[in-house]
XYZ file of C-alpha atoms in Angstrom:
424
model
C -26.909 -97.408 42.804
C -27.493 -98.895 46.302
C -27.595 -95.546 47.634
C -30.119 -94.184 45.442
C -32.399 -96.996 46.191
C -32.078 -96.249 50.033
C -32.804 -92.617 49.591
C -35.849 -93.435 47.572
C -37.221 -95.791 50.438
C -36.387 -93.269 53.033
C -38.180 -90.544 51.140
C -41.229 -92.961 50.377
C -41.389 -93.834 54.220
C -40.994 -90.212 55.236
C -44.086 -89.148 53.187
C -46.144 -92.106 54.356
C -45.358 -91.160 57.995
C -46.022 -87.254 57.316
C -49.425 -88.192 55.739
C -50.226 -90.380 58.716
C -49.232 -87.519 61.117
C -51.292 -84.949 59.257
C -54.337 -87.044 59.274
C -53.820 -87.692 63.061
C -53.727 -84.119 63.573
C -56.945 -83.020 61.539
C -58.776 -85.978 63.301
C -57.581 -84.604 66.869
C -58.432 -81.166 65.957
C -62.014 -82.254 64.738
C -62.427 -83.988 68.052
C -61.412 -80.825 70.012
C -64.047 -79.050 67.919
C -66.536 -81.455 68.382
C -65.771 -81.388 72.421
C -66.226 -77.648 72.458
C -69.709 -77.881 70.784
C -70.688 -80.493 73.226
C -69.633 -78.271 76.058
C -71.492 -75.196 74.749
C -74.759 -77.163 74.150
C -74.935 -78.844 77.538
C -77.544 -76.045 78.665
C -79.626 -76.957 75.772
C -81.636 -79.523 77.422
C -81.689 -83.241 77.566
C -83.581 -83.785 74.189
C -80.375 -81.840 72.394
C -78.153 -83.841 74.435
C -79.591 -86.835 73.128
C -79.649 -85.780 69.573
C -75.956 -84.782 69.779
C -75.046 -88.278 71.465
C -76.843 -89.945 68.350
C -75.122 -87.674 65.690
C -71.729 -88.497 67.332
C -72.471 -92.322 67.348
C -73.355 -91.991 63.347
C -70.219 -89.882 62.750
C -67.821 -92.323 64.437
C -69.446 -95.235 62.795
C -69.153 -93.426 59.169
C -66.493 -94.628 56.898
C -65.818 -92.958 53.453
C -65.258 -95.291 50.724
C -65.588 -92.912 47.523
C -61.878 -91.953 47.150
C -58.610 -93.419 48.146
C -57.831 -90.110 50.024
C -61.071 -90.351 52.145
C -60.313 -93.893 52.783
C -56.913 -93.103 54.208
C -58.577 -90.445 56.345
C -61.180 -92.780 57.635
C -58.794 -95.268 58.538
C -56.432 -92.991 60.638
C -59.816 -91.641 62.068
C -61.428 -94.855 63.106
C -58.101 -96.132 64.596
C -57.808 -93.025 66.421
C -61.418 -92.827 68.070
C -61.832 -96.669 68.337
C -65.589 -96.776 68.555
C -66.792 -99.959 70.572
C -70.074 -100.950 68.983
C -72.741 -102.330 71.552
C -70.908 -101.097 74.505
C -74.107 -99.804 76.023
C -75.650 -103.194 75.582
C -72.873 -105.213 77.250
C -71.503 -102.676 79.867
C -69.831 -105.219 82.307
C -66.058 -105.902 81.815
C -64.870 -108.323 78.663
C -63.267 -111.717 79.843
C -61.723 -112.465 76.502
C -60.571 -110.836 73.213
C -60.847 -112.437 69.905
C -59.160 -110.542 66.809
C -60.077 -111.700 63.304
C -58.126 -110.606 60.519
C -60.108 -109.887 57.445
C -59.540 -109.389 53.891
C -62.121 -109.801 51.288
C -64.045 -112.946 51.458
C -67.343 -111.977 52.738
C -69.174 -115.344 52.377
C -66.621 -116.845 54.597
C -66.925 -114.043 56.983
C -70.525 -114.515 57.444
C -69.880 -118.212 58.264
C -67.657 -117.158 61.125
C -70.246 -114.476 62.352
C -73.247 -116.898 62.357
C -70.841 -119.618 64.148
C -69.737 -116.940 66.671
C -73.330 -116.059 67.510
C -73.830 -119.434 68.819
C -70.960 -119.680 71.342
C -72.265 -120.009 74.720
C -71.432 -116.806 77.038
C -70.274 -114.917 73.816
C -71.387 -111.714 75.444
C -68.172 -111.806 77.501
C -65.943 -111.231 74.463
C -64.590 -108.374 72.961
C -64.646 -108.862 69.008
C -61.766 -106.923 67.303
C -61.848 -107.031 63.375
C -58.702 -106.115 61.677
C -59.319 -105.072 58.185
C -56.697 -104.546 55.162
C -59.515 -104.208 52.754
C -62.313 -101.686 53.023
C -65.869 -102.340 51.696
C -69.301 -101.266 52.770
C -70.467 -105.008 52.151
C -68.218 -106.207 54.798
C -68.849 -103.044 57.152
C -72.661 -103.663 56.961
C -72.142 -107.371 58.159
C -70.103 -106.364 61.207
C -72.285 -103.358 61.920
C -75.083 -105.787 62.308
C -73.591 -107.696 65.208
C -75.622 -107.781 68.385
C -74.414 -110.413 70.544
C -71.087 -108.812 71.777
C -68.941 -105.737 71.949
C -67.128 -104.968 68.689
C -64.227 -103.106 67.571
C -62.978 -102.337 64.035
C -59.327 -101.612 63.164
C -57.928 -100.904 60.061
C -54.484 -101.546 58.708
C -53.241 -98.326 57.429
C -50.734 -99.787 55.017
C -53.038 -101.647 52.799
C -52.300 -102.154 49.133
C -55.683 -100.781 48.303
C -54.717 -97.292 49.977
C -51.508 -97.357 47.859
C -52.639 -98.559 44.437
C -49.701 -97.357 42.397
C -47.045 -97.122 45.116
C -45.399 -98.913 47.765
C -46.489 -100.509 49.891
C -48.850 -101.396 47.137
C -47.463 -102.576 43.539
C -45.604 -99.631 42.033
C -45.621 -99.875 38.265
C -41.962 -98.990 38.487
C -41.370 -101.878 40.638
C -39.461 -104.998 38.865
C -41.434 -107.775 37.551
C -41.525 -111.044 39.658
C -39.696 -113.042 37.382
C -37.052 -110.848 35.683
C -33.379 -111.552 36.422
C -31.409 -109.252 38.572
C -29.308 -108.595 35.950
C -32.329 -107.516 33.462
C -33.763 -105.591 36.387
C -30.205 -103.385 36.898
C -30.407 -102.627 33.192
C -33.884 -101.911 33.217
C -33.414 -99.652 36.414
C -36.623 -100.772 38.166
C -37.126 -99.509 41.697
C -36.119 -102.718 43.776
C -33.760 -104.137 41.218
C -31.146 -104.585 44.200
C -33.674 -106.750 46.120
C -34.725 -109.950 44.718
C -35.575 -112.741 47.246
C -33.610 -115.784 47.771
C -34.782 -117.495 44.754
C -34.328 -114.451 42.480
C -37.872 -113.184 42.481
C -39.081 -109.840 43.056
C -41.822 -108.894 45.716
C -45.494 -108.854 44.944
C -47.481 -106.817 47.155
C -50.468 -109.103 47.137
C -48.219 -111.715 48.728
C -46.533 -109.425 51.165
C -49.447 -107.874 52.695
C -50.543 -110.471 54.966
C -47.456 -110.742 56.845
C -47.371 -106.795 57.224
C -51.109 -106.773 58.495
C -50.268 -109.676 60.839
C -47.411 -107.911 62.381
C -48.967 -104.759 62.622
C -52.117 -106.180 64.134
C -50.126 -107.399 66.951
C -48.561 -104.081 67.810
C -51.660 -102.059 67.430
C -53.757 -104.337 69.545
C -51.509 -104.348 72.500
C -50.067 -101.125 72.225
C -52.570 -98.809 70.736
C -56.030 -100.076 71.677
C -57.063 -97.913 74.529
C -60.048 -100.447 76.126
C -57.005 -103.042 76.365
C -54.938 -101.083 78.349
C -54.483 -103.070 81.775
C -56.163 -106.045 80.207
C -54.213 -109.200 81.421
C -56.236 -112.131 79.808
C -55.693 -114.084 76.679
C -56.346 -112.649 72.921
C -57.056 -115.191 70.542
C -56.131 -115.007 66.836
C -58.006 -115.900 64.109
C -59.035 -115.260 60.186
C -62.136 -114.701 58.480
C -62.105 -118.055 57.050
C -62.601 -119.810 60.365
C -65.699 -121.384 62.150
C -66.034 -121.777 65.661
C -67.829 -124.614 67.534
C -70.446 -123.589 70.580
C -68.082 -124.654 73.220
C -65.043 -122.482 71.957
C -64.972 -120.060 74.946
C -66.007 -122.930 77.281
C -62.704 -124.811 76.275
C -60.661 -121.772 76.120
C -61.499 -121.150 79.902
C -60.854 -125.149 80.718
C -57.450 -125.011 78.970
C -56.475 -121.918 80.968
C -56.967 -123.811 83.964
C -55.348 -126.870 82.694
C -52.158 -124.737 81.807
C -51.999 -123.189 85.438
C -52.028 -126.901 86.928
C -49.977 -128.953 84.235
C -48.161 -126.778 81.757
C -46.979 -123.325 83.356
C -44.060 -123.268 80.662
C -46.651 -123.314 77.733
C -46.613 -120.047 75.798
C -49.744 -120.489 73.450
C -53.136 -121.999 73.800
C -54.495 -123.300 70.463
C -57.669 -124.057 70.033
C -57.556 -125.189 66.438
C -56.051 -127.498 64.044
C -56.247 -128.693 60.527
C -56.940 -132.294 61.298
C -60.153 -134.170 59.790
C -62.408 -134.642 62.944
C -63.239 -138.116 62.512
C -62.709 -139.035 66.204
C -64.051 -136.082 68.101
C -65.746 -138.514 70.338
C -62.488 -139.638 71.775
C -60.460 -136.398 71.331
C -63.061 -133.796 72.308
C -61.711 -133.243 75.695
C -58.011 -133.867 74.955
C -55.024 -131.627 74.729
C -51.394 -132.195 74.170
C -48.420 -130.173 74.570
C -45.439 -129.629 71.845
C -43.359 -127.241 69.870
C -45.223 -124.790 67.678
C -45.899 -125.664 64.043
C -46.885 -123.563 61.199
C -48.802 -126.020 59.473
C -50.571 -127.228 62.730
C -50.922 -124.347 65.187
C -51.725 -121.284 63.184
C -55.509 -121.248 63.996
C -57.151 -120.163 66.896
C -53.857 -119.101 68.802
C -54.339 -117.640 72.153
C -51.636 -115.339 73.580
C -50.900 -113.096 76.511
C -49.198 -109.656 76.638
C -45.868 -111.789 78.066
C -45.813 -113.753 75.040
C -46.319 -110.798 72.650
C -43.273 -109.137 74.268
C -41.246 -112.112 73.559
C -42.212 -111.934 70.042
C -41.475 -108.204 69.869
C -37.871 -108.921 71.085
C -37.631 -110.687 67.640
C -39.003 -107.929 65.530
C -35.745 -107.347 63.630
C -35.648 -111.068 62.992
C -39.270 -111.510 61.983
C -39.272 -108.308 59.580
C -35.967 -109.373 57.667
C -36.728 -113.209 57.372
C -37.042 -114.016 53.766
C -40.621 -115.605 53.989
C -43.597 -113.764 53.235
C -45.649 -116.081 55.514
C -46.410 -114.846 59.166
C -46.667 -118.639 60.591
C -43.666 -119.858 58.751
C -41.460 -117.075 60.018
C -42.673 -117.470 63.616
C -41.644 -121.174 63.313
C -38.289 -120.056 62.363
C -38.041 -117.599 65.375
C -39.172 -120.482 67.632
C -35.643 -121.813 68.570
C -33.583 -119.251 67.069
C -34.009 -115.784 67.948
C -36.636 -117.235 70.715
C -34.061 -119.298 72.462
C -36.487 -121.788 73.798
C -38.800 -123.009 71.437
C -42.497 -121.772 71.886
C -44.506 -124.441 73.675
C -48.068 -124.849 72.862
C -50.938 -126.347 74.663
C -53.315 -127.498 71.903
C -56.805 -128.950 71.777
C -56.720 -132.471 69.857
C -60.563 -131.896 69.160
C -60.513 -128.693 67.253
C -62.755 -125.902 68.199
C -61.964 -123.748 65.246
C -62.404 -125.099 61.917
C -60.723 -123.808 58.627
C -63.346 -123.291 56.001
C -61.370 -121.422 53.310
C -61.072 -123.247 49.922
C -59.619 -120.704 48.371
C -57.554 -117.763 49.275
C -54.121 -116.199 48.425
C -52.994 -118.801 46.083
C -56.393 -119.978 44.749
C -58.682 -117.178 43.916
C -61.096 -119.224 41.560
C -63.693 -121.888 41.907
C -64.425 -120.851 45.661
C -67.260 -122.803 47.100
C -68.318 -121.149 50.391
C -71.434 -123.413 50.417
C -69.446 -126.496 50.238
C -67.222 -125.412 53.129
C -70.370 -124.408 55.074
C -71.736 -127.840 54.548
C -68.677 -129.534 55.763
C -68.420 -127.358 58.957
C -72.099 -128.084 59.805
C -71.581 -131.884 59.205
C -68.698 -131.725 61.636
C -70.585 -129.745 64.201
C -73.366 -132.355 63.886
C -70.828 -135.252 64.565
C -69.115 -133.431 67.421
C -72.326 -132.004 69.206
C -72.650 -135.039 71.486
C -68.973 -134.489 72.894
C -69.005 -130.808 73.333
C -68.771 -129.005 76.555
C -66.600 -131.802 78.421
C -66.560 -131.179 82.052
C -62.374 -130.764 82.159
C -59.892 -130.930 79.414
C -57.186 -133.911 79.934
C -53.454 -133.646 78.989
C -53.212 -136.975 76.987
C -49.934 -136.455 75.075
C -46.635 -134.377 75.580
C -43.901 -133.582 73.310
C -40.808 -131.690 73.571
C -40.719 -128.463 72.057
C -38.007 -128.542 69.586
C -37.018 -126.027 66.909
C -38.264 -127.636 63.512
C -36.152 -125.871 60.817
C -37.616 -125.720 57.233
C -36.860 -124.341 53.983
C -37.957 -120.636 53.647
C -40.519 -119.523 51.169
C -39.126 -116.250 49.729
C -41.150 -113.602 48.559
C -39.790 -110.955 51.177
C -36.634 -110.121 50.024
C -37.390 -106.196 49.607
C -35.649 -103.836 52.070
C -38.503 -101.727 51.955
C -40.663 -104.498 53.329
C -38.096 -104.957 55.955
C -37.820 -101.429 56.758
C -41.988 -100.772 56.932
C -42.307 -103.867 59.237
C -39.732 -102.742 61.589
C -41.223 -99.208 62.010
C -44.712 -100.447 63.122
C -43.687 -100.126 66.882
C -42.854 -96.521 66.086
C -45.416 -95.551 63.724
C -49.220 -97.075 63.890
């Protein structure tokens, strides 16, 4: 029985990889054809050249939503071409990269975009949106951005692209709460692979961890405009809201790290604390070990830290917790021998607006979340843009053990996750 399961997994992953390679081949052949056409038309005059450029721009921005196959093709095409929006308006080199993981909460994404538009010197940023849900509404919102350069990348193993097969939810998969004995009798696909608590995988839960890990690989290994970039990359999600001095404080924290915390691994610009003492804490930072519940918002990493995480890819991909942040806390101090040390802003510059999400999908109130964010901004405004950041508190970076949450026991998830470094 176990041999049959592994054989199915290998076949499924092989078919997925074959489809990806076929799409990439077709895209590259199309690009080669376009290059030939452009070359032949050079003598047609400047007007024709301008028209060709305009047509190419429209083609590069086009995403097909009508069928699953066309969405898959658009995903691979977009990830290959990597069109940089607004590059003509901002020709100078970008100084900071901000990567936003996007699912399907457009109301919260709009709040983030509105807050980013008010960030001082936001034109210095490259803003990368990493999608695992593909919709025309979200695309229109992002294409409307005019304040900085923008790149959209697309998670190619989204459940939306595989609605009835792994890594989506295959109807032949075992129900979540069936016992292993019943699953074996039933002969469902993943009967041998319940999690630590006896439950079987749910694609809606496993996707976020897959997307987060794939995104790290793709941003540092495949985004061509980042080749040679040695600065920080800040990671956040669609239900975040930034304060106007976000970039100002990030630069100040970089300088403080150089002076007083050379062994800090991660800069953290946000937290989940209630900002009732912003006047006192607005220019304060602290050092401590990385904690899932506190430091998973507004994380700024360098490529050196990325390589440190990639050294633990096997552990990350096999640890039975569907949460990327709890998995990272597990790695910090186990596979990563020296626990990850953070330099964290005590006065958060990244707010969490999401009052619904993976576990709560009803009774979402984005208008209430926006009101709270605006109230926080009004209260914090007099203390924004501090002249310097001050290290006010230091704790040793220690490993904090926790009880794993499960939801990540399926060997198909392990195998796919481990292959992101090879097939992106």
